[in-house]
Short mmCIF file of C-alpha atoms in Angstrom, two decimals:
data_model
loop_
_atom_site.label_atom_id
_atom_site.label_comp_id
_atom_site.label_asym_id
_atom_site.label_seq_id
_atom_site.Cartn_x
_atom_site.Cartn_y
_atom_site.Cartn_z
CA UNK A 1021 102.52 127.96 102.23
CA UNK A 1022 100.35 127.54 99.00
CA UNK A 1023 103.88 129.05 97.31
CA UNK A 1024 105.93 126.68 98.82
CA UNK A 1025 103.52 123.35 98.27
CA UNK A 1026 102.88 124.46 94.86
CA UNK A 1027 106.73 125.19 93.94
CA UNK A 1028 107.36 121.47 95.62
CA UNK A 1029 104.24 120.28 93.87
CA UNK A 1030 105.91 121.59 89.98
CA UNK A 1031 108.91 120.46 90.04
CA UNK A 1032 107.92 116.40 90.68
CA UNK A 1033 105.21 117.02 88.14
CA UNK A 1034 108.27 118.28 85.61
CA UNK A 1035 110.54 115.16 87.00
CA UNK A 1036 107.64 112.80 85.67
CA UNK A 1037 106.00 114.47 82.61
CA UNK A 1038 109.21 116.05 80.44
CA UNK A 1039 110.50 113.02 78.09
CA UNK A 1040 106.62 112.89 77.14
CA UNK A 1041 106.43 116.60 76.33
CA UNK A 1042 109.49 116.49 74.40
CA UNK A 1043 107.76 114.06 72.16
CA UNK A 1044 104.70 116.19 72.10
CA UNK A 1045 106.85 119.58 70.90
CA UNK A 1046 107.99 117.35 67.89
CA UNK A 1047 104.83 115.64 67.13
CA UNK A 1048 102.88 119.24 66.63
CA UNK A 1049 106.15 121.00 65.10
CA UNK A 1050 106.92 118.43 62.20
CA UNK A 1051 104.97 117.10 59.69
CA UNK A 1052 106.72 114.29 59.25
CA UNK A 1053 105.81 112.80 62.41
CA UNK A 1054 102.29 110.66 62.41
CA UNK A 1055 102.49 109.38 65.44
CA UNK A 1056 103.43 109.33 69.07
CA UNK A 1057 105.16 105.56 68.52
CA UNK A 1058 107.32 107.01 65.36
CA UNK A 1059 107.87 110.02 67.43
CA UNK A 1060 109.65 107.98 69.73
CA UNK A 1061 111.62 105.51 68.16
CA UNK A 1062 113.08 108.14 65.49
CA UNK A 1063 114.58 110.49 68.62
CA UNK A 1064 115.91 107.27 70.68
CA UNK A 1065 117.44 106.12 67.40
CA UNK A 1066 118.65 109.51 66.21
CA UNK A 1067 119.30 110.77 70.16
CA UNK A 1068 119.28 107.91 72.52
CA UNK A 1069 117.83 108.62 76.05
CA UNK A 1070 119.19 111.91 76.33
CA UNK A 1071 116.87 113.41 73.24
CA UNK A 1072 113.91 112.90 75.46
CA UNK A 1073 115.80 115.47 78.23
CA UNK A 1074 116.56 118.15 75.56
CA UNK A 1075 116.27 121.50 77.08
CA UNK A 1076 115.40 120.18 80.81
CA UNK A 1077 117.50 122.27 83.02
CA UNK A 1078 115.95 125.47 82.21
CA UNK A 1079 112.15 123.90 83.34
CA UNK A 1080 113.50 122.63 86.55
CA UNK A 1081 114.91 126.00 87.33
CA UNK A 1082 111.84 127.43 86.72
CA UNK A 1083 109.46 125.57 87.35
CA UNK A 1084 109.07 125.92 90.77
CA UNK A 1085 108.85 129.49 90.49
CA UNK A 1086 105.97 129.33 87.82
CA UNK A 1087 104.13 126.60 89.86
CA UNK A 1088 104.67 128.49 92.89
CA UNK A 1089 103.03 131.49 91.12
CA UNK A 1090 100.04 129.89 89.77
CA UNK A 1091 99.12 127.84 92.98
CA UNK A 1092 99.58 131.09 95.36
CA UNK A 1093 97.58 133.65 92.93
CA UNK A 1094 95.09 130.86 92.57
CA UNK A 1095 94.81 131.10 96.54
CA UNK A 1096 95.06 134.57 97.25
CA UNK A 1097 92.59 135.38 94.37
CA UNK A 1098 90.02 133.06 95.60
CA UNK A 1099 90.84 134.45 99.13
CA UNK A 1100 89.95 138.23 97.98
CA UNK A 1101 86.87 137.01 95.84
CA UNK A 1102 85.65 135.57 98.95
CA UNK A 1103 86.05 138.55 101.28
CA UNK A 1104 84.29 140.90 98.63
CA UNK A 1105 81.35 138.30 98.09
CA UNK A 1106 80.83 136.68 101.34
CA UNK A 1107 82.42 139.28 103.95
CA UNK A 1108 85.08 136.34 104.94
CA UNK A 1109 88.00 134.53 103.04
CA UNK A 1110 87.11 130.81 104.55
CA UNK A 1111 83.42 130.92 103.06
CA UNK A 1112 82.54 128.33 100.40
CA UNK A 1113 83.74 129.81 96.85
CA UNK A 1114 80.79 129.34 93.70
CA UNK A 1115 82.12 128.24 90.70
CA UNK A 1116 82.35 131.36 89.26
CA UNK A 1117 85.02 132.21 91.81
CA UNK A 1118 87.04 129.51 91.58
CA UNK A 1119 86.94 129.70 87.93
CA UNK A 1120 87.88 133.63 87.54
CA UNK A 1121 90.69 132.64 90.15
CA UNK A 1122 92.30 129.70 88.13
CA UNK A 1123 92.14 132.30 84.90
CA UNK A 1124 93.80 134.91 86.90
CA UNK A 1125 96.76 132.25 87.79
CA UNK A 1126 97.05 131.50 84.29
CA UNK A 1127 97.63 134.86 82.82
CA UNK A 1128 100.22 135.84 85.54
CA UNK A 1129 102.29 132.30 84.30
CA UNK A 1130 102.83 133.61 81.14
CA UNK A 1131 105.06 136.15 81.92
CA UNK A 1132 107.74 133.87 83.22
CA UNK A 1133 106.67 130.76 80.70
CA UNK A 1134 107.00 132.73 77.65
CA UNK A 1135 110.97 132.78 77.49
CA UNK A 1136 111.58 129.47 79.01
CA UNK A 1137 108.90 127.99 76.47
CA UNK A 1138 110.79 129.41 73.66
CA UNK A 1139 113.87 128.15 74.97
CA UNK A 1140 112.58 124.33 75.78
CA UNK A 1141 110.70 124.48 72.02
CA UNK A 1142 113.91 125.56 70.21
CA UNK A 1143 116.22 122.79 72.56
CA UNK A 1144 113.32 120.30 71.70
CA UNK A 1145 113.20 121.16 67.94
CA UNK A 1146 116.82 122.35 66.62
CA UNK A 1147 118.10 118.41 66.21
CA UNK A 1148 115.45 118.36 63.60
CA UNK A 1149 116.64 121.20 61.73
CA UNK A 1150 120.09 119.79 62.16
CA UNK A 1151 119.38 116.52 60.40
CA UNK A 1152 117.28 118.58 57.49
CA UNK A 1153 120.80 120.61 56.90
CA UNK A 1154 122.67 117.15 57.26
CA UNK A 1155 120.46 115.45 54.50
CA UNK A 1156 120.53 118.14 52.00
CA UNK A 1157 124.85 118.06 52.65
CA UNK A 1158 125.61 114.72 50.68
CA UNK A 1159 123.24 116.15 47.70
CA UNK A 1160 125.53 119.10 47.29
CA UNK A 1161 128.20 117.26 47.39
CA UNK A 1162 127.20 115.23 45.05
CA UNK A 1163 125.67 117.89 42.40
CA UNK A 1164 129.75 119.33 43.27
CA UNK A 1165 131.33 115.92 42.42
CA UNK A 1166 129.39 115.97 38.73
CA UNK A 1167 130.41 119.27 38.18
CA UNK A 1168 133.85 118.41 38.72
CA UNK A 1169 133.98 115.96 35.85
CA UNK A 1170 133.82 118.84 33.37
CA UNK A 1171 136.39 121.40 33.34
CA UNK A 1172 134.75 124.22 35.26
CA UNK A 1173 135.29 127.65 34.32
CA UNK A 1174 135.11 129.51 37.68
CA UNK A 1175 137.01 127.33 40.79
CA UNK A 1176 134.09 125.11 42.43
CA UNK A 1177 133.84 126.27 46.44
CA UNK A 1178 134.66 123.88 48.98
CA UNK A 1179 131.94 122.32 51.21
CA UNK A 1180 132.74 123.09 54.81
CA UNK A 1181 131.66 120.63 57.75
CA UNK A 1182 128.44 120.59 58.96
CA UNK A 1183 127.46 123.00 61.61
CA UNK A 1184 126.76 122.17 64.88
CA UNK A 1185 123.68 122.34 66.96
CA UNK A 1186 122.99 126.23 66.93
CA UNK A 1187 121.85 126.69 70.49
CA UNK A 1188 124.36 125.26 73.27
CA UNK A 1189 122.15 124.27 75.72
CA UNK A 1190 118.95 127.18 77.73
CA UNK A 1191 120.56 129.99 78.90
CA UNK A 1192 122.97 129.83 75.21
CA UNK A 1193 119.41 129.80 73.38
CA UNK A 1194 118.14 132.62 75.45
CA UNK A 1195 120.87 134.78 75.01
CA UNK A 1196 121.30 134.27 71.24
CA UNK A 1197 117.60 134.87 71.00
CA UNK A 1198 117.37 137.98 73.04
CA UNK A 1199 120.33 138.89 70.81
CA UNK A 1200 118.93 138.03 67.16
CA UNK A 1201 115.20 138.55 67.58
CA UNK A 1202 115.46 141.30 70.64
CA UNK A 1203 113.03 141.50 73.56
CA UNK A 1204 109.77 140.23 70.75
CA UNK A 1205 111.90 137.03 70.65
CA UNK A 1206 111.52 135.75 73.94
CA UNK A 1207 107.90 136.77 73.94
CA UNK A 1208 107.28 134.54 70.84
CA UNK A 1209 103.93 132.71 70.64
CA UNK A 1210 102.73 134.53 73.63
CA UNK A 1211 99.38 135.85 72.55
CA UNK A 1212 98.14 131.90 72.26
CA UNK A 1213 99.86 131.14 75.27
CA UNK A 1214 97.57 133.58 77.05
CA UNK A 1215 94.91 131.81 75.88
CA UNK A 1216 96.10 128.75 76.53
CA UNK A 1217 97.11 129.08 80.07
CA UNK A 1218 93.99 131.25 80.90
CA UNK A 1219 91.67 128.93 79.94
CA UNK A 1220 92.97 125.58 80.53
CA UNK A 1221 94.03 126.75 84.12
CA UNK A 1222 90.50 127.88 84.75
CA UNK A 1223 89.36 124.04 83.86
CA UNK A 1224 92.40 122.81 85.88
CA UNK A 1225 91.17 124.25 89.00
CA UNK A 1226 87.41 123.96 88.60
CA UNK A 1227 87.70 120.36 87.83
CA UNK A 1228 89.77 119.48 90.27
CA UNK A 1229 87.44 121.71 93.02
CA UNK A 1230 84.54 119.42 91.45
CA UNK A 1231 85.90 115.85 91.28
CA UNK A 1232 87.42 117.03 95.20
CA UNK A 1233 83.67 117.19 96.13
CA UNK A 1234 82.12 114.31 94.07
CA UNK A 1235 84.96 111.97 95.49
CA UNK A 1236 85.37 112.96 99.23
CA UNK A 1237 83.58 110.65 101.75
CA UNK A 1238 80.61 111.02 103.99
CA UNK A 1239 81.59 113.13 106.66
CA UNK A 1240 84.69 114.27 105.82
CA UNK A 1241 85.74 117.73 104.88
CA UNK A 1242 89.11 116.28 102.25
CA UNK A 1243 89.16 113.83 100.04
CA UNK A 1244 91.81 110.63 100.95
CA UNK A 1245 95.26 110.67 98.91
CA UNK A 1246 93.45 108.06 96.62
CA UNK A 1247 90.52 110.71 95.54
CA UNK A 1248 93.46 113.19 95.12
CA UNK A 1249 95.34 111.60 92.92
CA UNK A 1250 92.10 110.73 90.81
CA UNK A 1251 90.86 114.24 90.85
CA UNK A 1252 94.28 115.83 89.86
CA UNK A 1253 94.74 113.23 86.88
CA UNK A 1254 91.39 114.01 85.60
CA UNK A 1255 91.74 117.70 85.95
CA UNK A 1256 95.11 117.72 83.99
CA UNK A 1257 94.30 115.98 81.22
CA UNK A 1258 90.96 118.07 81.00
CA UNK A 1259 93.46 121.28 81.07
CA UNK A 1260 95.34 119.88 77.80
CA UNK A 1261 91.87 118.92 76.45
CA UNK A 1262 90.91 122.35 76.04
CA UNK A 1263 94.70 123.96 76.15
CA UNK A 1264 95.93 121.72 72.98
CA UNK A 1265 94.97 123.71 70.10
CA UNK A 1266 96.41 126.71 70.98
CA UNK A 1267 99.41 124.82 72.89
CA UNK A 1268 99.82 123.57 68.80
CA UNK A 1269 100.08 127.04 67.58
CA UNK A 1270 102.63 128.49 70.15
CA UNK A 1271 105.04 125.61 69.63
CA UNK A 1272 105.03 126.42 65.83
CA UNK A 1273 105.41 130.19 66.46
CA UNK A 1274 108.01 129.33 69.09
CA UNK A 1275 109.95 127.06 66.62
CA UNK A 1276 109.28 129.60 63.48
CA UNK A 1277 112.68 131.41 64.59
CA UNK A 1278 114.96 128.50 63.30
CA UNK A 1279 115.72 129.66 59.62
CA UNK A 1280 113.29 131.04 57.04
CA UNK A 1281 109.89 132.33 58.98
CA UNK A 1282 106.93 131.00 57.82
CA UNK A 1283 103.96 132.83 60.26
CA UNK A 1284 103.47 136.62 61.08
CA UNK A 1285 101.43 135.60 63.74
CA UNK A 1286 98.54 134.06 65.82
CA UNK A 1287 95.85 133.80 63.16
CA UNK A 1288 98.44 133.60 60.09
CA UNK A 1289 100.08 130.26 61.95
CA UNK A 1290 96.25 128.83 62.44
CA UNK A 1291 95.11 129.36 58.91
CA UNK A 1292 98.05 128.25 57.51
CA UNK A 1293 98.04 125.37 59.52
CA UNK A 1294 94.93 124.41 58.86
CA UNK A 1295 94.56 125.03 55.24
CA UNK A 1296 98.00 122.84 54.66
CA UNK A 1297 97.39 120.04 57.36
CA UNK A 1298 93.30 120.22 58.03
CA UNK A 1299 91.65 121.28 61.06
CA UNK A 1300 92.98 118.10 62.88
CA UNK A 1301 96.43 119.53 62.73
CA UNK A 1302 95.09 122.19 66.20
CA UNK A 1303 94.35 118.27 67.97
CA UNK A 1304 98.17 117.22 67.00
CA UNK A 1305 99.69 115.92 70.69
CA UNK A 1306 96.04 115.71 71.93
CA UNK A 1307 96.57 111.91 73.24
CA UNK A 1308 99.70 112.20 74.35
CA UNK A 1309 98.93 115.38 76.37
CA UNK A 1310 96.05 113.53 78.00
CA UNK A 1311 97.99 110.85 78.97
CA UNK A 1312 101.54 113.02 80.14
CA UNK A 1313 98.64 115.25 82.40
CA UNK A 1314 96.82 112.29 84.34
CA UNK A 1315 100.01 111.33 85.99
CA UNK A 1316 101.71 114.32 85.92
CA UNK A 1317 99.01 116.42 87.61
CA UNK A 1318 98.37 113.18 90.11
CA UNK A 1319 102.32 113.72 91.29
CA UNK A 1320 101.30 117.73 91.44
CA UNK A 1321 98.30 117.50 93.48
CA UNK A 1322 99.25 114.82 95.62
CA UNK A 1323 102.27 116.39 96.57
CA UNK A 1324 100.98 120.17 96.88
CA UNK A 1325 98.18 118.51 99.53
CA UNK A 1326 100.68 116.66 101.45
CA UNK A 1327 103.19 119.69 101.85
CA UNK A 1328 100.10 121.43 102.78
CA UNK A 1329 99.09 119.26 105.26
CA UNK A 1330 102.68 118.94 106.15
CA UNK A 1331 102.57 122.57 106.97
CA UNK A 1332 99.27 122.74 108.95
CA UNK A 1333 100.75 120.61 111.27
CA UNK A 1334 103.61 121.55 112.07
CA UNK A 1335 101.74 125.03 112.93
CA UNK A 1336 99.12 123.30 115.31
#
């Protein structure tokens, strides 16, 4: 059941949290963004509502899956660490063990992340490239229209529309990815999100096993759905606290695909980040990820409990 509750559990958290991390993709992928409120108005004006939903499908497909994954190898984990310390799987876990178990679900995520990250980052980021080749269009044509005040000697070429959007919606992006950049494509920024989803989902789960215990009430074994919800707000935006720098550099390798490449990797994309931007450039998104994780996490948390608790009952 911890599958089930956590697969019901990701996909409301995805429902609630995605027009935010849309904004969030563009605030640590382009410069020219300094802040969430610009961030905003430029892809309503540009995009309307839909620019917030860029790239959604593919995450709701998903989602449940990866959720599903992380919340049932979070379990079983904890389950085995508990046999092999304390000779049963219902003892009381230390820290330690609930830590190791959240890491474990984190690195088993990125497996199935990796491609649909790349995906949602290109969806999320590709109007931006499109309105780059759309402003540097009329300049060319106008550099043309000069040139064709003096006789030229060689024909002057003919500027053809501009393109499209290059990706046609997920499973378009994947495909053309898989087909340009091969297998390494999909697995783009993957080394940093390792280390993002190892160590933030560690946090995730130890905070929330803390705040659980600070905030349940004399004599009862749970917290209430009020101590939930406070305990799996907190622990999300604690996640992003410590997931955000690297969560910075795997959107920009993610994105780097979309014309001229700029990184050859990990450490390249940090230094190079940092020596143009300053070292505040690995907190770009920081706020808003805080603030998309406290309510997103309290839909995740309060919902995986309840279809827990659903399930527990209807087996007694």
């Amino acid at each position: 059941m911890d599958f089930v509750a956590g697969a019901i559990g990701g996909v409301c958290g995805v429902a609630v949290g995605y027009p935010l991390d849309t904004v969030k993709v563009r605030i640590q992928t382009e410069p020219k963004y300094t802040g969430i409120w610009q961030c905003v108005q430029d892809t309503y004006r540009r995009e309307r509502v839909r620019g917030f939903y860029r790239g959604l499908s593919l995450p709701v497909c998903t989602v449940s899956l990866v959720s599903s994954l992380s919340f049932g190898t979070y379990r079983h984990c904890l389950a085995h660490i508990c046999r092999f310390r304390y000779g049963s799987a219902d003892a009381k876990p230390a820290r330690t063990d609930i830590t190791l178990s959240g890491f474990a679900s984190g690195l088993v995520r990125v497996f199935l992340t990796s491609p649909t990250e790349v995906a949602k980052v290109r969806l999320q980021t590709q109007t931006q490239a499109q309105a780059q080749t759309q402003l540097q269009a009329p300049t060319r044509r106008r550099s043309l229209t000069s040139a064709a005040a003096v006789p030229p000697l060689c024909p002057v070429p003919s500027v053809g529309p501009v393109p499209g959007p290059r990706y046609r919606g997920p499973l378009h992006c994947l495909a053309t990815v898989a087909r340009e950049e091969g297998l390494r494509g999909l697995y783009k920024g993957s080394s940093a999100l390792l280390f993002r989803e190892g160590h933030s989902f560690a946090t995730y789960f130890l905070s929330y096993s803390i705040l659980c215990e600070w905030l349940t009430p004399a004599g009862h074994s749970q917290p209430d759905v009020l101590g939930v919800l406070v305990a799996g707000g907190c622990a999300g935006a604690l996640a992003w606290a410590v997931a955000t720098p690297m969560d910075v550099i795997k959107s920009r390798l993610q994105a780097d695909g979309q014309g001229r490449r700029r990184y050859r990797g990990l450490l390249h994309c940090m230094v190079t980040s940092v020596r143009e931007e300053g070292p505040r450039v690995l907190f770009k998104g920081l706020t808003l990820n805080c603030c998309r994780a406290f309510p997103v996490n309290m839909v995740v948390f309060v919902t995986y409990e309840a279809a827990l608790r659903f399930s527990r009952g209807l087996l007694q």
